CSV table of N, CA and C and ligand atoms in Angstrom, one decimal:
chain,number,residue,atom,x,y,z
A,1,MET,N,145.7,118.9,33.9
A,1,MET,CA,145.8,118.5,35.2
A,1,MET,C,145.1,117.1,35.4
A,2,GLU,N,145.8,116.2,36.1
A,2,GLU,CA,145.3,114.9,36.3
A,2,GLU,C,144.1,114.8,37.2
A,3,ARG,N,143.1,114.0,36.9
A,3,ARG,CA,141.9,113.9,37.8
A,3,ARG,C,141.7,112.4,38.2
A,4,THR,N,141.0,112.2,39.3
A,4,THR,CA,140.7,110.9,39.7
A,4,THR,C,139.3,110.8,40.3
A,5,PHE,N,138.7,109.7,40.3
A,5,PHE,CA,137.3,109.5,40.8
A,5,PHE,C,137.5,108.8,42.2
A,6,ILE,N,136.9,109.4,43.2
A,6,ILE,CA,136.9,108.9,44.5
A,6,ILE,C,135.5,108.7,45.0
A,7,ALA,N,135.2,107.6,45.7
A,7,ALA,CA,133.9,107.4,46.2
A,7,ALA,C,134.0,106.9,47.6
A,8,VAL,N,133.3,107.5,48.6
A,8,VAL,CA,133.1,107.0,49.9
A,8,VAL,C,132.0,106.0,49.8
A,9,LYS,N,132.3,104.7,50.1
A,9,LYS,CA,131.3,103.7,49.9
A,9,LYS,C,130.2,103.7,51.1
A,10,PRO,N,129.1,102.9,50.9
A,10,PRO,CA,128.1,103.0,51.9
A,10,PRO,C,128.6,102.8,53.4
A,11,ASP,N,129.6,102.0,53.6
A,11,ASP,CA,130.1,101.7,55.0
A,11,ASP,C,130.8,103.0,55.5
A,12,GLY,N,131.5,103.7,54.6
A,12,GLY,CA,132.1,104.9,55.0
A,12,GLY,C,131.2,106.0,55.4
A,13,VAL,N,130.1,106.1,54.6
A,13,VAL,CA,129.0,107.1,54.8
A,13,VAL,C,128.3,106.8,56.1
A,14,GLN,N,127.9,105.5,56.3
A,14,GLN,CA,127.2,105.1,57.5
A,14,GLN,C,128.0,105.3,58.8
A,15,ARG,N,129.3,105.2,58.6
A,15,ARG,CA,130.2,105.3,59.8
A,15,ARG,C,130.6,106.7,60.1
A,16,GLY,N,130.2,107.7,59.2
A,16,GLY,CA,130.5,109.1,59.5
A,16,GLY,C,131.9,109.5,59.2
A,17,LEU,N,132.5,108.8,58.1
A,17,LEU,CA,133.9,109.1,57.8
A,17,LEU,C,134.0,110.1,56.6
A,18,VAL,N,132.9,110.6,56.1
A,18,VAL,CA,133.0,111.4,54.9
A,18,VAL,C,133.9,112.7,55.1
A,19,GLY,N,133.6,113.3,56.3
A,19,GLY,CA,134.4,114.5,56.6
A,19,GLY,C,135.9,114.3,56.7
A,20,ALA,N,136.2,113.2,57.4
A,20,ALA,CA,137.6,112.9,57.7
A,20,ALA,C,138.3,112.5,56.3
A,21,ILE,N,137.6,111.8,55.4
A,21,ILE,CA,138.2,111.5,54.1
A,21,ILE,C,138.4,112.7,53.3
A,22,ILE,N,137.4,113.5,53.2
A,22,ILE,CA,137.5,114.8,52.4
A,22,ILE,C,138.7,115.6,53.0
A,23,GLY,N,138.8,115.7,54.3
A,23,GLY,CA,139.8,116.4,54.9
A,23,GLY,C,141.2,116.0,54.5
A,24,ARG,N,141.4,114.7,54.4
A,24,ARG,CA,142.7,114.2,53.9
A,24,ARG,C,143.1,114.7,52.6
A,25,PHE,N,142.1,114.7,51.6
A,25,PHE,CA,142.4,115.1,50.3
A,25,PHE,C,142.6,116.6,50.2
A,26,GLU,N,141.8,117.3,51.0
A,26,GLU,CA,142.0,118.8,51.1
A,26,GLU,C,143.4,119.1,51.7
A,27,ALA,N,143.7,118.5,52.8
A,27,ALA,CA,145.0,118.8,53.4
A,27,ALA,C,146.2,118.4,52.6
A,28,LYS,N,146.1,117.4,51.7
A,28,LYS,CA,147.1,117.0,50.8
A,28,LYS,C,147.5,118.1,49.9
A,29,GLY,N,146.5,118.9,49.5
A,29,GLY,CA,146.7,120.0,48.5
A,29,GLY,C,145.9,119.7,47.2
A,30,TYR,N,145.1,118.7,47.1
A,30,TYR,CA,144.3,118.4,46.0
A,30,TYR,C,143.1,119.3,45.9
A,31,LYS,N,142.5,119.5,44.7
A,31,LYS,CA,141.4,120.3,44.6
A,31,LYS,C,140.1,119.5,44.3
A,32,LEU,N,139.0,119.9,44.9
A,32,LEU,CA,137.7,119.2,44.7
A,32,LEU,C,137.1,119.8,43.4
A,33,LEU,N,136.8,118.9,42.5
A,33,LEU,CA,136.2,119.3,41.2
A,33,LEU,C,134.7,118.9,41.1
A,34,ALA,N,134.3,118.0,41.9
A,34,ALA,CA,132.9,117.6,41.8
A,34,ALA,C,132.5,116.7,43.0
A,35,LEU,N,131.3,116.8,43.5
A,35,LEU,CA,130.9,116.0,44.7
A,35,LEU,C,129.3,115.9,44.6
A,36,LYS,N,128.9,114.7,44.8
A,36,LYS,CA,127.4,114.4,45.0
A,36,LYS,C,127.2,113.2,45.9
A,37,ALA,N,126.1,113.2,46.5
A,37,ALA,CA,125.7,112.0,47.3
A,37,ALA,C,124.5,111.3,46.6
A,38,LEU,N,124.6,110.0,46.5
A,38,LEU,CA,123.5,109.3,45.8
A,38,LEU,C,123.5,107.9,46.3
A,39,VAL,N,122.3,107.2,46.1
A,39,VAL,CA,122.3,105.8,46.3
A,39,VAL,C,122.4,105.2,44.9
A,40,PRO,N,123.5,104.6,44.5
A,40,PRO,CA,123.7,104.1,43.2
A,40,PRO,C,122.7,103.1,42.7
A,41,THR,N,122.3,103.2,41.4
A,41,THR,CA,121.4,102.1,40.9
A,41,THR,C,122.3,100.9,40.7
A,42,LYS,N,121.6,99.8,40.5
A,42,LYS,CA,122.3,98.5,40.3
A,42,LYS,C,123.0,98.6,38.9
A,43,GLU,N,122.4,99.3,38.0
A,43,GLU,CA,123.1,99.5,36.6
A,43,GLU,C,124.4,100.2,36.8
A,44,LEU,N,124.3,101.3,37.5
A,44,LEU,CA,125.6,102.1,37.7
A,44,LEU,C,126.7,101.3,38.4
A,45,ALA,N,126.3,100.7,39.5
A,45,ALA,CA,127.3,99.9,40.3
A,45,ALA,C,127.9,98.7,39.5
A,46,SER,N,127.0,98.1,38.7
A,46,SER,CA,127.5,96.9,38.0
A,46,SER,C,128.4,97.4,36.8
A,47,THR,N,128.1,98.5,36.2
A,47,THR,CA,128.9,99.0,35.1
A,47,THR,C,130.3,99.5,35.7
A,48,HIS,N,130.2,100.2,36.9
A,48,HIS,CA,131.4,100.7,37.5
A,48,HIS,C,132.4,99.5,37.7
A,49,TYR,N,131.9,98.4,38.2
A,49,TYR,CA,132.7,97.3,38.6
A,49,TYR,C,132.7,96.2,37.5
A,50,GLU,N,132.4,96.5,36.3
A,50,GLU,CA,132.2,95.4,35.3
A,50,GLU,C,133.5,94.6,35.0
A,51,ALA,N,134.6,95.2,35.2
A,51,ALA,CA,135.9,94.5,35.0
A,51,ALA,C,136.0,93.3,36.0
A,52,LEU,N,135.2,93.3,37.0
A,52,LEU,CA,135.3,92.3,38.1
A,52,LEU,C,134.1,91.3,37.9
A,53,SER,N,133.4,91.3,36.8
A,53,SER,CA,132.1,90.6,36.7
A,53,SER,C,132.3,89.1,36.8
A,54,SER,N,133.5,88.6,36.5
A,54,SER,CA,133.8,87.1,36.6
A,54,SER,C,134.1,86.7,38.1
A,55,LYS,N,134.3,87.6,39.0
A,55,LYS,CA,134.8,87.3,40.3
A,55,LYS,C,133.6,86.8,41.2
A,56,PRO,N,133.9,85.9,42.1
A,56,PRO,CA,132.8,85.3,42.9
A,56,PRO,C,132.2,86.3,43.8
A,57,PHE,N,132.9,87.4,44.2
A,57,PHE,CA,132.3,88.4,45.1
A,57,PHE,C,131.6,89.5,44.3
A,58,TYR,N,131.5,89.5,43.0
A,58,TYR,CA,131.0,90.6,42.2
A,58,TYR,C,129.5,90.9,42.6
A,59,GLY,N,128.7,89.9,42.7
A,59,GLY,CA,127.2,90.1,43.0
A,59,GLY,C,127.1,90.8,44.4
A,60,GLY,N,127.8,90.3,45.4
A,60,GLY,CA,127.8,90.9,46.7
A,60,GLY,C,128.3,92.3,46.7
A,61,LEU,N,129.4,92.6,45.9
A,61,LEU,CA,130.0,93.9,45.8
A,61,LEU,C,129.0,94.9,45.2
A,62,VAL,N,128.3,94.5,44.1
A,62,VAL,CA,127.3,95.4,43.5
A,62,VAL,C,126.2,95.7,44.5
A,63,ASP,N,125.7,94.6,45.1
A,63,ASP,CA,124.6,94.8,46.1
A,63,ASP,C,125.0,95.8,47.2
A,64,PHE,N,126.2,95.6,47.7
A,64,PHE,CA,126.7,96.4,48.8
A,64,PHE,C,126.8,97.9,48.3
A,65,ILE,N,127.3,98.2,47.2
A,65,ILE,CA,127.5,99.5,46.7
A,65,ILE,C,126.2,100.2,46.5
A,66,CYS,N,125.1,99.4,46.2
A,66,CYS,CA,123.8,100.0,46.1
A,66,CYS,C,123.0,100.0,47.4
A,67,SER,N,123.6,99.6,48.5
A,67,SER,CA,122.9,99.4,49.7
A,67,SER,C,122.6,100.7,50.5
A,68,GLY,N,123.1,101.8,50.1
A,68,GLY,CA,122.9,103.1,50.8
A,68,GLY,C,123.7,104.2,50.1
A,69,PRO,N,123.7,105.4,50.8
A,69,PRO,CA,124.3,106.5,50.1
A,69,PRO,C,125.8,106.3,49.9
A,70,VAL,N,126.2,106.8,48.8
A,70,VAL,CA,127.7,106.9,48.4
A,70,VAL,C,128.0,108.4,48.2
A,71,VAL,N,129.2,108.8,48.6
A,71,VAL,CA,129.6,110.2,48.2
A,71,VAL,C,130.6,110.1,47.1
A,72,ALA,N,130.2,110.5,45.9
A,72,ALA,CA,131.0,110.4,44.7
A,72,ALA,C,131.7,111.8,44.5
A,73,MET,N,133.0,111.7,44.2
A,73,MET,CA,133.8,112.9,44.0
A,73,MET,C,134.8,112.8,42.9
A,74,VAL,N,135.1,114.0,42.3
A,74,VAL,CA,136.3,114.1,41.4
A,74,VAL,C,137.3,115.0,42.1
A,75,TRP,N,138.5,114.6,42.2
A,75,TRP,CA,139.6,115.4,42.7
A,75,TRP,C,140.7,115.5,41.7
A,76,GLY,N,141.4,116.7,41.7
A,76,GLY,CA,142.4,116.9,40.7
A,76,GLY,C,143.7,117.3,41.4
A,77,GLY,N,144.8,117.0,40.7
A,77,GLY,CA,146.2,117.4,41.2
A,77,GLY,C,147.3,116.6,40.6
A,78,GLY,N,148.5,117.0,40.9
A,78,GLY,CA,149.7,116.4,40.3
A,78,GLY,C,149.8,114.9,40.7
A,79,ASP,N,149.9,114.0,39.7
A,79,ASP,CA,150.1,112.6,39.9
A,79,ASP,C,149.0,112.0,40.8
A,80,ILE,N,147.8,112.5,40.7
A,80,ILE,CA,146.8,112.2,41.8
A,80,ILE,C,146.3,110.8,41.7
A,81,VAL,N,146.2,110.1,40.6
A,81,VAL,CA,145.7,108.8,40.5
A,81,VAL,C,146.6,107.8,41.4
A,82,LYS,N,147.9,107.9,41.1
A,82,LYS,CA,148.8,107.0,41.9
A,82,LYS,C,148.8,107.4,43.4
A,83,CYS,N,148.9,108.7,43.6
A,83,CYS,CA,149.1,109.2,45.0
A,83,CYS,C,147.8,108.9,45.8
A,84,ALA,N,146.6,109.1,45.2
A,84,ALA,CA,145.4,108.8,45.9
A,84,ALA,C,145.3,107.3,46.3
A,85,ARG,N,145.7,106.5,45.4
A,85,ARG,CA,145.8,105.0,45.7
A,85,ARG,C,146.7,104.7,46.9
A,86,ALA,N,147.8,105.5,47.0
A,86,ALA,CA,148.7,105.3,48.1
A,86,ALA,C,148.0,105.8,49.4
A,87,MET,N,147.3,106.9,49.3
A,87,MET,CA,146.6,107.4,50.5
A,87,MET,C,145.5,106.4,50.9
A,88,ILE,N,144.9,105.7,50.0
A,88,ILE,CA,143.8,104.8,50.3
A,88,ILE,C,144.3,103.5,50.9
A,89,GLY,N,145.5,103.0,50.4
A,89,GLY,CA,146.0,101.8,50.9
A,89,GLY,C,145.8,100.6,49.9
A,90,GLU,N,146.0,99.4,50.4
A,90,GLU,CA,145.7,98.2,49.6
A,90,GLU,C,144.3,97.9,49.6
A,91,THR,N,143.9,96.9,48.7
A,91,THR,CA,142.5,96.5,48.6
A,91,THR,C,142.0,96.0,49.9
A,92,SER,N,142.8,95.2,50.6
A,92,SER,CA,142.3,94.7,51.9
A,92,SER,C,142.8,95.6,53.0
A,93,PRO,N,142.0,96.1,53.9
A,93,PRO,CA,142.4,96.9,55.0
A,93,PRO,C,143.5,96.2,55.9
A,94,SER,N,143.4,94.9,55.9
A,94,SER,CA,144.4,94.2,56.8
A,94,SER,C,145.8,94.2,56.2
A,95,ALA,N,145.9,94.5,54.9
A,95,ALA,CA,147.2,94.6,54.3
A,95,ALA,C,147.6,96.1,54.1
A,96,SER,N,146.8,97.0,54.6
A,96,SER,CA,147.0,98.5,54.4
A,96,SER,C,147.7,99.0,55.6
A,97,ALA,N,148.7,99.8,55.3
A,97,ALA,CA,149.5,100.4,56.4
A,97,ALA,C,148.7,101.4,57.2
A,98,PRO,N,149.0,101.4,58.5
A,98,PRO,CA,148.5,102.5,59.4
A,98,PRO,C,148.8,103.8,58.7
A,99,GLY,N,147.9,104.8,58.8
A,99,GLY,CA,148.2,106.1,58.1
A,99,GLY,C,147.4,106.2,56.8
A,100,SER,N,147.2,105.0,56.2
A,100,SER,CA,146.3,105.0,55.0
A,100,SER,C,144.9,105.0,55.4
A,101,ILE,N,144.0,105.3,54.5
A,101,ILE,CA,142.6,105.4,54.8
A,101,ILE,C,142.0,104.0,55.2
A,102,ARG,N,142.3,103.0,54.4
A,102,ARG,CA,141.8,101.7,54.7
A,102,ARG,C,142.6,101.1,55.9
A,103,GLY,N,143.8,101.5,56.0
A,103,GLY,CA,144.6,101.0,57.2
A,103,GLY,C,144.1,101.6,58.5
A,104,ASP,N,143.6,102.8,58.4
A,104,ASP,CA,143.1,103.5,59.7
A,104,ASP,C,141.6,103.2,60.0
A,105,TYR,N,140.8,103.0,58.9
A,105,TYR,CA,139.4,102.9,59.1
A,105,TYR,C,138.7,101.6,58.8
A,106,GLY,N,139.4,100.7,58.2
A,106,GLY,CA,138.7,99.4,57.7
A,106,GLY,C,139.3,98.2,58.4
A,107,VAL,N,138.5,97.1,58.3
A,107,VAL,CA,138.9,95.8,58.9
A,107,VAL,C,138.9,94.7,57.8
A,108,GLU,N,137.7,94.7,57.0
A,108,GLU,CA,137.6,93.6,56.1
A,108,GLU,C,137.5,94.1,54.6
A,109,VAL,N,137.9,93.3,53.7
A,109,VAL,CA,138.0,93.7,52.3
A,109,VAL,C,136.7,94.1,51.7
A,110,GLY,N,135.6,93.5,52.1
A,110,GLY,CA,134.3,93.8,51.6
A,110,GLY,C,133.7,95.0,52.3
A,111,ARG,N,134.4,95.6,53.2
A,111,ARG,CA,133.9,96.9,53.9
A,111,ARG,C,135.2,97.8,54.0
A,112,ASN,N,135.7,98.2,52.8
A,112,ASN,CA,136.9,98.9,52.8
A,112,ASN,C,136.8,100.4,52.5
A,113,VAL,N,135.6,100.9,52.8
A,113,VAL,CA,135.3,102.3,53.0
A,113,VAL,C,135.3,103.3,51.8
A,114,ILE,N,136.3,103.0,50.9
A,114,ILE,CA,136.5,104.0,49.9
A,114,ILE,C,136.9,103.4,48.6
A,115,HIS,N,136.6,104.0,47.5
A,115,HIS,CA,137.1,103.6,46.1
A,115,HIS,C,138.0,104.7,45.5
A,116,GLY,N,139.0,104.3,44.8
A,116,GLY,CA,139.8,105.2,44.1
A,116,GLY,C,140.2,104.6,42.7
A,117,SER,N,140.2,105.4,41.7
A,117,SER,CA,140.5,104.9,40.3
A,117,SER,C,141.9,104.3,40.3
A,118,ASP,N,142.1,103.2,39.5
A,118,ASP,CA,143.4,102.5,39.5
A,118,ASP,C,144.3,103.0,38.4
A,119,ALA,N,143.9,103.8,37.5
A,119,ALA,CA,144.8,104.3,36.4
A,119,ALA,C,144.1,105.6,35.8
A,120,VAL,N,144.9,106.3,35.1
A,120,VAL,CA,144.4,107.6,34.5
A,120,VAL,C,143.2,107.3,33.6
A,121,ALA,N,143.3,106.3,32.7
A,121,ALA,CA,142.2,106.0,31.8
A,121,ALA,C,141.0,105.5,32.5
A,122,THR,N,141.2,104.7,33.6
A,122,THR,CA,140.0,104.3,34.4
A,122,THR,C,139.4,105.5,35.0
A,123,ALA,N,140.2,106.4,35.5
A,123,ALA,CA,139.6,107.6,36.2
A,123,ALA,C,138.7,108.4,35.2
A,124,GLU,N,139.1,108.6,34.0
A,124,GLU,CA,138.3,109.3,33.0
A,124,GLU,C,137.0,108.6,32.7
A,125,ARG,N,137.2,107.2,32.6
A,125,ARG,CA,136.0,106.4,32.3
A,125,ARG,C,135.0,106.5,33.5
A,126,GLU,N,135.5,106.5,34.7
A,126,GLU,CA,134.6,106.5,35.9
A,126,GLU,C,134.0,107.9,36.1
A,127,ILE,N,134.8,108.9,35.8
A,127,ILE,CA,134.2,110.3,35.9
A,127,ILE,C,133.1,110.5,34.9
A,128,ALA,N,133.3,110.0,33.7
A,128,ALA,CA,132.2,110.1,32.7
A,128,ALA,C,131.0,109.3,33.1
A,129,LEU,N,131.2,108.1,33.7
A,129,LEU,CA,130.1,107.2,34.2
A,129,LEU,C,129.3,107.9,35.3
A,130,TRP,N,130.0,108.4,36.3
A,130,TRP,CA,129.3,108.9,37.5
A,130,TRP,C,128.8,110.4,37.3
A,131,PHE,N,129.5,111.2,36.5
A,131,PHE,CA,129.1,112.6,36.4
A,131,PHE,C,128.8,113.0,35.0
A,132,GLY,N,129.1,112.3,34.0
A,132,GLY,CA,128.8,112.7,32.6
A,132,GLY,C,129.5,114.0,32.3
A,133,ASP,N,129.0,114.8,31.4
A,133,ASP,CA,129.7,116.0,31.0
A,133,ASP,C,129.4,117.2,32.0
A,134,GLU,N,128.4,117.0,32.9
A,134,GLU,CA,128.0,118.1,33.7
A,134,GLU,C,128.6,117.9,35.1
A,135,GLY,N,128.7,119.0,35.8
A,135,GLY,CA,129.0,119.0,37.2
A,135,GLY,C,130.4,118.8,37.6
A,136,VAL,N,131.3,118.8,36.7
A,136,VAL,CA,132.8,118.7,37.0
A,136,VAL,C,133.4,120.0,36.7
A,137,MET,N,133.9,120.7,37.8
A,137,MET,CA,134.4,122.1,37.6
A,137,MET,C,135.8,122.1,37.1
A,138,GLU,N,136.2,123.3,36.6
A,138,GLU,CA,137.6,123.6,36.4
A,138,GLU,C,137.8,124.9,37.1
A,139,TRP,N,138.8,124.9,38.0
A,139,TRP,CA,139.0,126.2,38.7
A,139,TRP,C,140.5,126.2,39.3
A,140,GLU,N,141.0,127.3,39.5
A,140,GLU,CA,142.3,127.5,40.0
A,140,GLU,C,142.3,127.9,41.5
A,141,PRO,N,142.7,127.1,42.4
A,141,PRO,CA,142.7,127.5,43.8
A,141,PRO,C,143.8,128.6,44.0
A,142,THR,N,143.5,129.5,44.8
A,142,THR,CA,144.4,130.6,45.1
A,142,THR,C,145.6,130.1,45.8
A,143,LEU,N,145.5,128.9,46.5
A,143,LEU,CA,146.7,128.4,47.2
A,143,LEU,C,147.7,127.6,46.3
A,144,ASN,N,147.4,127.5,45.0
A,144,ASN,CA,148.2,126.7,44.1
A,144,ASN,C,149.7,127.0,44.3
A,145,GLN,N,150.1,128.3,44.4
A,145,GLN,CA,151.5,128.6,44.5
A,145,GLN,C,152.2,128.1,45.7
A,146,TRP,N,151.4,127.6,46.7
A,146,TRP,CA,151.9,127.1,48.0
A,146,TRP,C,151.9,125.6,47.9
A,147,VAL,N,151.4,125.0,46.8
A,147,VAL,CA,151.4,123.5,46.7
A,147,VAL,C,152.3,123.1,45.5
A,148,TYR,N,152.4,124.0,44.5
A,148,TYR,CA,153.1,123.7,43.3
A,148,TYR,C,154.2,124.7,43.1
A,149,GLU,N,155.4,124.3,42.5
A,149,GLU,CA,156.4,125.3,42.3
A,149,GLU,C,156.1,126.2,41.1
A,150,ASP,N,155.5,125.6,40.0
A,150,ASP,CA,155.2,126.4,38.8
A,150,ASP,C,153.7,126.5,38.6
B,201,GTP,P1,138.2,99.8,44.5
B,201,GTP,O1,138.9,101.1,44.8
B,201,GTP,O2,136.9,99.6,45.2
B,201,GTP,O3,138.1,99.5,43.0
B,201,GTP,O4,139.2,98.7,45.2
B,201,GTP,P2,140.5,98.2,44.6
B,201,GTP,O5,140.9,98.8,43.3
B,201,GTP,O6,141.5,98.3,45.7
B,201,GTP,O7,140.3,96.6,44.4
B,201,GTP,P3,139.5,95.9,43.1
B,201,GTP,O8,139.2,96.9,42.1
B,201,GTP,O9,140.3,94.7,42.8
B,201,GTP,O10,138.2,95.4,43.9
B,201,GTP,C1,137.0,96.2,44.0
B,201,GTP,C2,136.4,96.0,45.3
B,201,GTP,O11,135.9,94.6,45.3
B,201,GTP,C3,137.3,96.1,46.5
B,201,GTP,O12,137.4,97.4,46.9
B,201,GTP,C4,136.6,95.2,47.5
B,201,GTP,O13,135.5,95.9,48.1
B,201,GTP,C5,136.0,94.1,46.7
B,201,GTP,N1,136.9,93.0,46.7
B,201,GTP,C6,138.1,92.8,46.0
B,201,GTP,N2,138.6,91.6,46.3
B,201,GTP,C7,137.7,91.0,47.1
B,201,GTP,C8,137.7,89.7,47.7
B,201,GTP,O14,138.6,88.9,47.6
B,201,GTP,N3,136.6,89.4,48.5
B,201,GTP,C9,135.6,90.3,48.7
B,201,GTP,N4,134.5,90.0,49.5
B,201,GTP,N5,135.6,91.5,48.1
B,201,GTP,C10,136.7,91.9,47.4
B,202,MG,MG1,139.6,98.9,41.7
């Protein structure tokens, strides 16, 4: 079963959007595999975004991610990496359609509320980085037959 790493960024936590965001993933039919709240260390945030280290906004992005509590999660489900990105919207909230998370809750690219992995391999790297080998469940929701045909 495919997994993805989702994080409510400090702006989303400060603005009280954690419940609404979790509700969207639950209502979609995805299953929660791990969840924790933490203030990320600079090392964790800079490793998470290391592919962007040459970008001019990288320093500000890392400082922002470390500026307060983040709610880090692993979610599982069919085609979840691609579909979660569609639920999240575009990188910039101003380019994100109404109905998407960033389209509904964000205004500026540097305060875009939520992170979602951009590919299956990235998701597994990010899950290992944020959760390691511990704390990620495997379980079968009893409602699976109402979400999946087989
Ligand atoms: P994440 O889910 O956070 O990884 O966003 P993304 O995959 O939609 O975009 P990307 O990985 O390219 O960029 C990571 C984060 O850097 C974005 O979510 C933004 O918060 C920030 N970012 C990207 N582009 C810009 C930019 O042009 N200016 C600023 N200030 N921040 C940016
Ligand atoms: Mg990204």
